[in-house]
Amino acid sequence: MTGLDGTAGVSAASHSLDRPCTLRDVPLWSVETEVIVVGFGAAGASAAIEAARAGARVILFEATSGNGGTSALSGGEIYLGGGGGTPIQRAAGFEDRTEDLYSYLLMAGGPNADEEKVRLYADNSLAHYEWLTAQGVEYKNSYIAERTIEPSTDDCLIWSGSEEAWPFMDEARPAPRGHCPKFIGMGGGRYVMDVLARRVVELGVDTRYDHRAVALVTDDAHRVHGLVLRAGNETVFARAGKGVVLCTGGFVMNRDMVRRHVPWLLRSNFPIGTVDDGSGIRLGISAGGAAINMAEGFVTLPWYPPGSLVKGIFVNGRGQRFVNEDCYHGRVSQFILQQPGDRIWLLADAASYQPMEFQELSRVEIGAAGESWQEVERELGLPEGSLVATVELYNRNATRGEDPLFHKAARWLAPLDKPPFVALDCRIDHCFYSSFTLGGLDTLPSGEVLTEEHTAVPGLYAAGRTACGLPRWGPGYSSGMSLADATFFGRLAGFSAARL
Amino acid sequence: MTGLDGTAGVSAASHSLDRPCTLRDVPLWSVETEVIVVGFGAAGASAAIEAARAGARVILFEATSGNGGTSALSGGEIYLGGGGGTPIQRAAGFEDRTEDLYSYLLMAGGPNADEEKVRLYADNSLAHYEWLTAQGVEYKNSYIAERTIEPSTDDCLIWSGSEEAWPFMDEARPAPRGHCPKFIGMGGGRYVMDVLARRVVELGVDTRYDHRAVALVTDDAHRVHGLVLRAGNETVFARAGKGVVLCTGGFVMNRDMVRRHVPWLLRSNFPIGTVDDGSGIRLGISAGGAAINMAEGFVTLPWYPPGSLVKGIFVNGRGQRFVNEDCYHGRVSQFILQQPGDRIWLLADAASYQPMEFQELSRVEIGAAGESWQEVERELGLPEGSLVATVELYNRNATRGEDPLFHKAARWLAPLDKPPFVALDCRIDHCFYSSFTLGGLDTLPSGEVLTEEHTAVPGLYAAGRTACGLPRWGPGYSSGMSLADATFFGRLAGFSAARL
């Protein structure tokens, strides 16, 4: 019936991410275990750790030759708080309440937020901080008050979202919640992954690299029994007695899927991903799982620091303002992408203008400059009076310390009236707008994958960007939400699978 | 192994739209035919007609007790043209070129338009007109030049899209293309469906009502062999030797699916649908089909006629304009939904204001009135100067016959300077914004359902709103596109399945 290469029955080429292999067509299990985790990023590592700690035999398959996935590309910040504050929040004077964390995350999740996941995370965020430190992730007890995207030092606590900005500040008492690991320089995600990967090995998880999942194995009752993988020329049939946990990231690198599901995200020219080919999501769908929120994504232009630029105003190609500029750079960028056309400018005057910290990376250039806003308007080719009317209205209110239209906070309000004036060219197709996807498999907080009818697919779990978790709405995204979601719900998925 | 009620093996209750029933679990085929069509709306009727005409034995299953589906709720207009014009277009003086129809439909399809389908439809639209008349659909040779949504007379040709409006007019020479059937009063969709249903019967199609599809039947190679249906208490296993064509409409009535896939559409309070429960889309996914464009939808407020209101301007809760008001009501409405907050007003002066034709239906009321725009601004509670600046800029340009910011055509431009002034309250959560979904299964023009890898699922076809066809982008939707798509690609799907 089959050779040891396991290619009889159904040929390897015929396996598909979009249709499961039936149990009947498995010629011989190449390997058997209890829990299989697919993908060695933060979600997969956390799932493997908790499955192993719960006593299960675990294999972790990774498609590439190394661990880390897209998590390792990140700054490593994790969104934590509530319960009176983490030790670092408390030391910085923030007694972060659980209800504020809850309200913030619920609002940040957008119209489709998952209340159950938000609740569970808010209630257990402090304990999750303890778990992270218990795994070996170190945090310096320090706080940066200034606007930053990611510290270049080893400092910890930063404002990483829109906590102090309208409308979030009306719903939840603000606190800084971005916890960056004790790692000098940017790119702390690699450090966090090194710590988690070390734990994975310590706990005896069988890790296998260069194994690419190509199909799930299900029986006629739709229970998931394992996976078909490709390793070089070999087809591997791997049995999971308890469950399969999909943690292969999102789909931002699968440009065809992006085109079909999030076409607007193609306007951002810097996808952030490693594999992120949508394979986990497709495997889940093939077993009956529902993919939700597939048209949502995150996009950002790192236009601050310096904070002084927050005193500028963004206008679209019609000279209209469209957002309070003091919210998180990702929220501003999401509104930028919603504007008609592709012309976007950040207007500043002599008092507010300073070069951007990431000016070279951002590819933001000065689009026009002048001694009056009339001159800038003309130079930008905007219809007479359009930009000038916008600036006049803004200045009139800013002088009074008010922004009745967009609600930028008073500390960022100053009339833009000190010449020379500049318009920074933030064109979408030219500047550094990075992006990733926020759609994925619908799951219970336990990681169980749900069908469109809200029933669980037996034996199948998902976490990280393969699932649809806490971050699911670009305008609400805050730095650290993805790693928070991936590590916390990755843990739950691994634990749930092991306890089956 | 089974009784005649066919409930052994897998119990009826265990069948799922989200997972196929394997061929092995079919105890006995209750009925066998060559082509099965699911859903008796315009797509299903057209598919059944062409499958029967191609010589296949056909069963058409319908979940409800009558035919028509959501197509019968429509005005019955069909978007037709090109090739020098339909006889009715030509009589009205429009030599509609195929390339203009093509360019318009391609732009109307939005960033994710299906070039192949648009090409095929543009090239064959005139022939499709002939087909419709050959089936018995009658058209009066008449043209209505004025802005209308749907004639209350039996007149035929209307402007049913944004053909004359920016930016469409720059891409395609405008022509009216909405063809309404010869039927006195609104609701010509029922008439069109009566004609098609008569043809279905004449051609000997076996039509079965009150049969609800609950699962597809597939083999281990993922070929579709038939369907499991429920009829009263009975489970029916229906075999399709050649193919199954899914034409069950979209998913706007499945509010849970809307919440998960198009949450923004929940803001419209009048879903247009009959069954439209997403069952066809889910059946397709269960067999490996890819659902695409799931976050797109159509929404509209019938705010004109009278055409004079087009001379008004829409503003959002910040007093900003956001669209050229001379485009199709659905496009305007789509932009309305993209505005922050839920406050939307249509501003008019004494010269442009007249009550709306559908004022009562629309639930649009006068939100404020005054002798000056300052007064209106105050009454609406808008920040001082915000609305006034918008109107001043608009009026200044309109006086010169220009709209440099939004490009409303000159015929609709006049300064809003004749008091009294009014602001019509077009609030989203209060007024009649109707909606339906535009996401569905990815298909070839032949109707073959595609996987995420662009391979066809053997034996499975889809058409109408179960598939993703010509209409797939709210801002480009034009009346008549859905019925054009459903009838034309319904025909192709039925024909393709029969010719297998």
Short mmCIF file of N, CA and C in Angstrom, two decimals, chain A residues 246-373:
data_model
loop_
_atom_site.label_atom_id
_atom_site.label_comp_id
_atom_site.label_asym_id
_atom_site.label_seq_id
_atom_site.Cartn_x
_atom_site.Cartn_y
_atom_site.Cartn_z
N LEU A 246 -2.53 25.52 15.14
CA LEU A 246 -2.03 26.26 13.98
C LEU A 246 -1.55 27.65 14.41
N CYS A 247 -0.27 27.90 14.22
CA CYS A 247 0.33 29.19 14.60
C CYS A 247 1.28 29.65 13.51
N THR A 248 0.77 29.72 12.30
CA THR A 248 1.65 30.01 11.16
C THR A 248 1.62 31.48 10.76
N GLY A 249 1.06 32.34 11.60
CA GLY A 249 1.01 33.76 11.27
C GLY A 249 -0.16 34.11 10.38
N GLY A 250 -0.13 35.31 9.86
CA GLY A 250 -1.22 35.80 9.02
C GLY A 250 -0.98 35.50 7.56
N PHE A 251 -1.42 36.40 6.68
CA PHE A 251 -1.26 36.12 5.24
C PHE A 251 -0.73 37.30 4.45
N VAL A 252 -0.04 38.21 5.15
CA VAL A 252 0.37 39.42 4.44
C VAL A 252 1.38 39.15 3.32
N MET A 253 2.15 38.05 3.42
CA MET A 253 3.13 37.76 2.38
C MET A 253 2.52 37.01 1.20
N ASN A 254 1.30 36.56 1.35
CA ASN A 254 0.60 35.92 0.23
C ASN A 254 -0.17 37.01 -0.49
N ARG A 255 0.49 37.64 -1.44
CA ARG A 255 -0.08 38.84 -2.06
C ARG A 255 -1.37 38.52 -2.80
N ASP A 256 -1.51 37.29 -3.25
CA ASP A 256 -2.75 36.91 -3.91
C ASP A 256 -3.90 36.89 -2.92
N MET A 257 -3.65 36.33 -1.74
CA MET A 257 -4.70 36.35 -0.71
C MET A 257 -5.00 37.79 -0.28
N VAL A 258 -3.96 38.60 -0.16
CA VAL A 258 -4.19 40.00 0.22
C VAL A 258 -5.07 40.67 -0.82
N ARG A 259 -4.77 40.43 -2.07
CA ARG A 259 -5.55 41.04 -3.15
C ARG A 259 -7.03 40.62 -3.06
N ARG A 260 -7.25 39.37 -2.70
CA ARG A 260 -8.62 38.88 -2.68
C ARG A 260 -9.39 39.28 -1.42
N HIS A 261 -8.66 39.42 -0.33
CA HIS A 261 -9.35 39.62 0.94
C HIS A 261 -9.19 41.02 1.54
N VAL A 262 -8.04 41.63 1.34
CA VAL A 262 -7.78 42.97 1.90
C VAL A 262 -7.18 43.85 0.82
N PRO A 263 -7.87 44.03 -0.30
CA PRO A 263 -7.22 44.73 -1.43
C PRO A 263 -6.66 46.09 -1.05
N TRP A 264 -7.29 46.78 -0.11
CA TRP A 264 -6.80 48.11 0.25
C TRP A 264 -5.41 48.06 0.88
N LEU A 265 -5.04 46.90 1.43
CA LEU A 265 -3.74 46.78 2.08
C LEU A 265 -2.59 46.75 1.06
N LEU A 266 -2.92 46.48 -0.20
CA LEU A 266 -1.89 46.47 -1.24
C LEU A 266 -1.30 47.86 -1.44
N ARG A 267 -2.01 48.87 -0.99
CA ARG A 267 -1.50 50.23 -1.13
C ARG A 267 -0.31 50.48 -0.20
N SER A 268 -0.18 49.67 0.81
CA SER A 268 1.00 49.79 1.67
C SER A 268 2.09 48.94 1.03
N ASN A 269 3.26 49.52 0.90
CA ASN A 269 4.28 48.84 0.12
C ASN A 269 5.31 48.06 0.93
N PHE A 270 5.10 47.97 2.25
CA PHE A 270 6.05 47.22 3.06
C PHE A 270 5.36 46.22 3.98
N PRO A 271 5.01 45.06 3.42
CA PRO A 271 4.40 44.04 4.27
C PRO A 271 5.39 43.56 5.32
N ILE A 272 4.93 43.40 6.56
CA ILE A 272 5.79 42.89 7.62
C ILE A 272 5.47 41.42 7.82
N GLY A 273 6.37 40.56 7.44
CA GLY A 273 6.11 39.14 7.61
C GLY A 273 7.34 38.32 7.31
N THR A 274 7.28 37.06 7.70
CA THR A 274 8.33 36.12 7.31
C THR A 274 7.67 35.11 6.38
N VAL A 275 7.05 34.07 6.96
CA VAL A 275 6.28 33.16 6.11
C VAL A 275 4.92 33.82 5.85
N ASP A 276 4.08 33.88 6.85
CA ASP A 276 2.78 34.59 6.76
C ASP A 276 2.11 34.42 5.40
N ASP A 277 2.01 33.17 4.99
CA ASP A 277 1.46 32.88 3.66
C ASP A 277 0.00 32.44 3.72
N GLY A 278 -0.60 32.56 4.89
CA GLY A 278 -2.02 32.21 5.02
C GLY A 278 -2.26 30.71 5.10
N SER A 279 -1.19 29.92 5.16
CA SER A 279 -1.38 28.46 5.13
C SER A 279 -2.18 27.97 6.32
N GLY A 280 -1.92 28.51 7.51
CA GLY A 280 -2.66 28.06 8.69
C GLY A 280 -4.14 28.39 8.58
N ILE A 281 -4.44 29.58 8.10
CA ILE A 281 -5.83 29.97 7.94
C ILE A 281 -6.52 29.04 6.94
N ARG A 282 -5.83 28.76 5.86
CA ARG A 282 -6.43 27.88 4.84
C ARG A 282 -6.60 26.46 5.37
N LEU A 283 -5.64 25.98 6.13
CA LEU A 283 -5.80 24.64 6.73
C LEU A 283 -7.04 24.62 7.62
N GLY A 284 -7.21 25.68 8.40
CA GLY A 284 -8.37 25.75 9.29
C GLY A 284 -9.68 25.76 8.52
N ILE A 285 -9.73 26.52 7.46
CA ILE A 285 -10.94 26.57 6.63
C ILE A 285 -11.21 25.19 6.04
N SER A 286 -10.14 24.51 5.65
CA SER A 286 -10.32 23.20 4.99
C SER A 286 -11.00 22.20 5.92
N ALA A 287 -10.87 22.42 7.22
CA ALA A 287 -11.50 21.50 8.18
C ALA A 287 -12.83 22.05 8.68
N GLY A 288 -13.32 23.10 8.07
CA GLY A 288 -14.63 23.63 8.46
C GLY A 288 -14.56 24.89 9.28
N GLY A 289 -13.37 25.37 9.56
CA GLY A 289 -13.24 26.59 10.34
C GLY A 289 -13.67 27.82 9.57
N ALA A 290 -14.18 28.81 10.29
CA ALA A 290 -14.59 30.06 9.66
C ALA A 290 -13.47 31.08 9.77
N ALA A 291 -13.12 31.69 8.66
CA ALA A 291 -12.16 32.80 8.68
C ALA A 291 -12.97 34.09 8.76
N ILE A 292 -12.64 34.91 9.72
CA ILE A 292 -13.42 36.13 9.91
C ILE A 292 -12.50 37.35 9.86
N ASN A 293 -13.12 38.50 9.69
CA ASN A 293 -12.37 39.75 9.78
C ASN A 293 -11.28 39.85 8.71
N MET A 294 -11.48 39.11 7.63
CA MET A 294 -10.40 38.94 6.65
C MET A 294 -10.06 40.23 5.91
N ALA A 295 -10.93 41.20 5.95
CA ALA A 295 -10.65 42.45 5.22
C ALA A 295 -9.99 43.50 6.11
N GLU A 296 -9.64 43.13 7.33
CA GLU A 296 -9.00 44.09 8.23
C GLU A 296 -7.49 43.93 8.21
N GLY A 297 -6.81 45.01 8.39
CA GLY A 297 -5.36 44.97 8.41
C GLY A 297 -4.81 46.13 9.21
N PHE A 298 -3.52 46.05 9.47
CA PHE A 298 -2.83 47.11 10.18
C PHE A 298 -1.88 47.77 9.19
N VAL A 299 -1.80 49.07 9.26
CA VAL A 299 -0.86 49.79 8.40
C VAL A 299 -0.31 50.97 9.18
N THR A 300 0.97 51.26 8.98
CA THR A 300 1.49 52.43 9.67
C THR A 300 2.67 53.07 8.96
N LEU A 301 2.73 54.37 9.14
CA LEU A 301 3.87 55.19 8.73
C LEU A 301 4.45 55.75 10.02
N PRO A 302 5.72 55.46 10.33
CA PRO A 302 6.28 55.94 11.61
C PRO A 302 6.63 57.43 11.52
N TRP A 303 5.60 58.28 11.58
CA TRP A 303 5.80 59.71 11.31
C TRP A 303 6.22 60.49 12.55
N TYR A 304 6.09 59.93 13.72
CA TYR A 304 6.71 60.54 14.90
C TYR A 304 7.56 59.48 15.55
N PRO A 305 8.46 59.80 16.45
CA PRO A 305 8.90 61.09 16.95
C PRO A 305 9.61 61.91 15.87
N PRO A 306 9.79 63.23 16.15
CA PRO A 306 9.59 63.94 17.41
C PRO A 306 8.11 64.25 17.68
N GLY A 307 7.81 64.35 18.96
CA GLY A 307 6.46 64.67 19.39
C GLY A 307 5.99 66.02 18.87
N SER A 308 6.92 66.92 18.61
CA SER A 308 6.50 68.26 18.17
C SER A 308 5.70 68.18 16.87
N LEU A 309 5.95 67.17 16.07
CA LEU A 309 5.20 67.04 14.82
C LEU A 309 3.72 66.77 15.07
N VAL A 310 3.42 66.24 16.26
CA VAL A 310 2.01 65.99 16.60
C VAL A 310 1.24 67.31 16.64
N LYS A 311 1.98 68.41 16.77
CA LYS A 311 1.33 69.73 16.72
C LYS A 311 0.99 70.14 15.30
N GLY A 312 1.50 69.41 14.33
CA GLY A 312 1.12 69.67 12.94
C GLY A 312 -0.27 69.11 12.66
N ILE A 313 -0.74 69.31 11.45
CA ILE A 313 -2.03 68.71 11.07
C ILE A 313 -1.90 67.98 9.74
N PHE A 314 -2.60 66.85 9.66
CA PHE A 314 -2.64 66.11 8.40
C PHE A 314 -3.80 66.62 7.55
N VAL A 315 -3.56 66.77 6.26
CA VAL A 315 -4.64 67.10 5.33
C VAL A 315 -4.58 66.15 4.14
N ASN A 316 -5.75 65.93 3.54
CA ASN A 316 -5.83 65.07 2.36
C ASN A 316 -5.70 65.91 1.08
N GLY A 317 -5.86 65.27 -0.05
CA GLY A 317 -5.70 65.93 -1.34
C GLY A 317 -6.74 67.00 -1.62
N ARG A 318 -7.67 67.16 -0.71
CA ARG A 318 -8.66 68.23 -0.84
C ARG A 318 -8.42 69.33 0.20
N GLY A 319 -7.30 69.19 0.88
CA GLY A 319 -6.98 70.20 1.89
C GLY A 319 -7.78 70.05 3.17
N GLN A 320 -8.45 68.91 3.34
CA GLN A 320 -9.26 68.70 4.55
C GLN A 320 -8.47 67.95 5.61
N ARG A 321 -8.70 68.32 6.85
CA ARG A 321 -8.21 67.52 7.98
C ARG A 321 -9.09 66.29 8.12
N PHE A 322 -8.59 65.25 8.80
CA PHE A 322 -9.42 64.05 8.92
C PHE A 322 -9.20 63.25 10.20
N VAL A 323 -8.30 63.66 11.08
CA VAL A 323 -8.06 62.86 12.28
C VAL A 323 -7.40 63.74 13.35
N ASN A 324 -7.60 63.38 14.61
CA ASN A 324 -6.81 64.03 15.67
C ASN A 324 -5.41 63.44 15.62
N GLU A 325 -4.44 64.30 15.39
CA GLU A 325 -3.08 63.84 15.11
C GLU A 325 -2.37 63.29 16.34
N ASP A 326 -3.00 63.38 17.51
CA ASP A 326 -2.30 62.89 18.71
C ASP A 326 -2.57 61.42 18.99
N CYS A 327 -3.28 60.73 18.12
CA CYS A 327 -3.47 59.31 18.38
C CYS A 327 -2.31 58.51 17.80
N TYR A 328 -2.33 57.24 18.06
CA TYR A 328 -1.26 56.31 17.66
C TYR A 328 -0.99 56.39 16.16
N HIS A 329 0.28 56.29 15.78
CA HIS A 329 0.65 56.43 14.37
C HIS A 329 -0.11 55.48 13.45
N GLY A 330 -0.44 54.30 13.99
CA GLY A 330 -1.19 53.34 13.17
C GLY A 330 -2.62 53.79 12.93
N ARG A 331 -3.21 54.42 13.92
CA ARG A 331 -4.58 54.93 13.75
C ARG A 331 -4.59 56.07 12.73
N VAL A 332 -3.65 56.98 12.88
CA VAL A 332 -3.53 58.07 11.90
C VAL A 332 -3.37 57.49 10.50
N SER A 333 -2.50 56.48 10.38
CA SER A 333 -2.22 55.90 9.06
C SER A 333 -3.45 55.23 8.47
N GLN A 334 -4.24 54.60 9.34
CA GLN A 334 -5.47 53.96 8.87
C GLN A 334 -6.41 55.02 8.29
N PHE A 335 -6.52 56.15 8.94
CA PHE A 335 -7.35 57.23 8.41
C PHE A 335 -6.76 57.79 7.12
N ILE A 336 -5.43 57.83 7.06
CA ILE A 336 -4.79 58.29 5.83
C ILE A 336 -5.22 57.42 4.65
N LEU A 337 -5.22 56.11 4.87
CA LEU A 337 -5.60 55.21 3.78
C LEU A 337 -7.07 55.32 3.41
N GLN A 338 -7.87 55.84 4.30
CA GLN A 338 -9.30 55.97 3.99
C GLN A 338 -9.59 57.24 3.19
N GLN A 339 -8.62 58.12 3.05
CA GLN A 339 -8.87 59.35 2.31
C GLN A 339 -8.93 59.07 0.81
N PRO A 340 -9.73 59.86 0.12
CA PRO A 340 -9.79 59.70 -1.34
C PRO A 340 -8.45 60.12 -1.95
N GLY A 341 -8.06 59.44 -3.00
CA GLY A 341 -6.80 59.79 -3.66
C GLY A 341 -5.61 59.35 -2.84
N ASP A 342 -4.42 59.72 -3.27
CA ASP A 342 -3.23 59.25 -2.57
C ASP A 342 -2.37 60.39 -2.03
N ARG A 343 -2.85 61.63 -2.12
CA ARG A 343 -2.06 62.77 -1.66
C ARG A 343 -2.37 63.05 -0.20
N ILE A 344 -1.34 63.04 0.61
CA ILE A 344 -1.49 63.30 2.04
C ILE A 344 -0.32 64.17 2.47
N TRP A 345 -0.61 65.20 3.24
CA TRP A 345 0.47 66.05 3.73
C TRP A 345 0.34 66.26 5.24
N LEU A 346 1.49 66.37 5.86
CA LEU A 346 1.54 66.78 7.26
C LEU A 346 2.06 68.23 7.26
N LEU A 347 1.20 69.14 7.74
CA LEU A 347 1.55 70.56 7.73
C LEU A 347 2.18 70.96 9.06
N ALA A 348 3.27 71.68 8.98
CA ALA A 348 3.92 72.16 10.21
C ALA A 348 4.42 73.58 9.98
N ASP A 349 4.64 74.27 11.07
CA ASP A 349 5.23 75.62 10.96
C ASP A 349 6.63 75.58 11.59
N ALA A 350 7.26 76.74 11.61
CA ALA A 350 8.64 76.79 12.09
C ALA A 350 8.74 76.32 13.54
N ALA A 351 7.68 76.52 14.32
CA ALA A 351 7.72 76.13 15.73
C ALA A 351 7.58 74.64 15.93
N SER A 352 6.82 73.98 15.06
CA SER A 352 6.54 72.55 15.29
C SER A 352 7.44 71.64 14.46
N TYR A 353 8.01 72.15 13.38
CA TYR A 353 8.77 71.28 12.51
C TYR A 353 10.14 70.89 13.06
N GLN A 354 10.38 69.61 13.02
CA GLN A 354 11.72 69.06 13.21
C GLN A 354 11.80 67.83 12.32
N PRO A 355 12.96 67.46 11.85
CA PRO A 355 13.03 66.25 11.02
C PRO A 355 12.54 65.05 11.81
N MET A 356 11.93 64.12 11.11
CA MET A 356 11.44 62.91 11.77
C MET A 356 12.61 62.02 12.19
N GLU A 357 12.40 61.29 13.26
CA GLU A 357 13.43 60.36 13.70
C GLU A 357 13.68 59.29 12.63
N PHE A 358 12.62 58.86 11.99
CA PHE A 358 12.77 57.82 10.96
C PHE A 358 12.58 58.41 9.56
N GLN A 359 13.04 59.65 9.39
CA GLN A 359 12.78 60.35 8.13
C GLN A 359 13.29 59.56 6.92
N GLU A 360 14.49 59.01 7.04
CA GLU A 360 15.05 58.30 5.90
C GLU A 360 14.25 57.02 5.62
N LEU A 361 14.00 56.28 6.69
CA LEU A 361 13.19 55.08 6.56
C LEU A 361 11.82 55.42 6.00
N SER A 362 11.22 56.47 6.52
CA SER A 362 9.85 56.81 6.15
C SER A 362 9.73 57.32 4.72
N ARG A 363 10.84 57.81 4.17
CA ARG A 363 10.84 58.39 2.82
C ARG A 363 9.88 59.57 2.70
N VAL A 364 9.73 60.27 3.81
CA VAL A 364 8.89 61.46 3.81
C VAL A 364 9.77 62.66 3.44
N GLU A 365 9.34 63.41 2.42
CA GLU A 365 10.10 64.59 2.00
C GLU A 365 9.24 65.84 2.12
N ILE A 366 9.90 66.97 2.04
CA ILE A 366 9.14 68.22 2.08
C ILE A 366 8.52 68.43 0.71
N GLY A 367 7.19 68.51 0.68
CA GLY A 367 6.47 68.64 -0.59
C GLY A 367 6.31 70.08 -1.01
N ALA A 368 6.27 70.97 -0.06
CA ALA A 368 6.12 72.39 -0.37
C ALA A 368 6.51 73.19 0.87
N ALA A 369 6.97 74.40 0.65
CA ALA A 369 7.29 75.29 1.75
C ALA A 369 6.98 76.72 1.30
N GLY A 370 6.67 77.56 2.27
CA GLY A 370 6.35 78.94 1.87
C GLY A 370 6.27 79.84 3.08
N GLU A 371 6.20 81.11 2.80
CA GLU A 371 6.10 82.11 3.87
C GLU A 371 4.67 82.32 4.31
N SER A 372 3.73 81.80 3.54
CA SER A 372 2.31 81.89 3.92
C SER A 372 1.64 80.58 3.52
N TRP A 373 0.50 80.31 4.14
CA TRP A 373 -0.22 79.09 3.78
C TRP A 373 -0.79 79.19 2.36
#
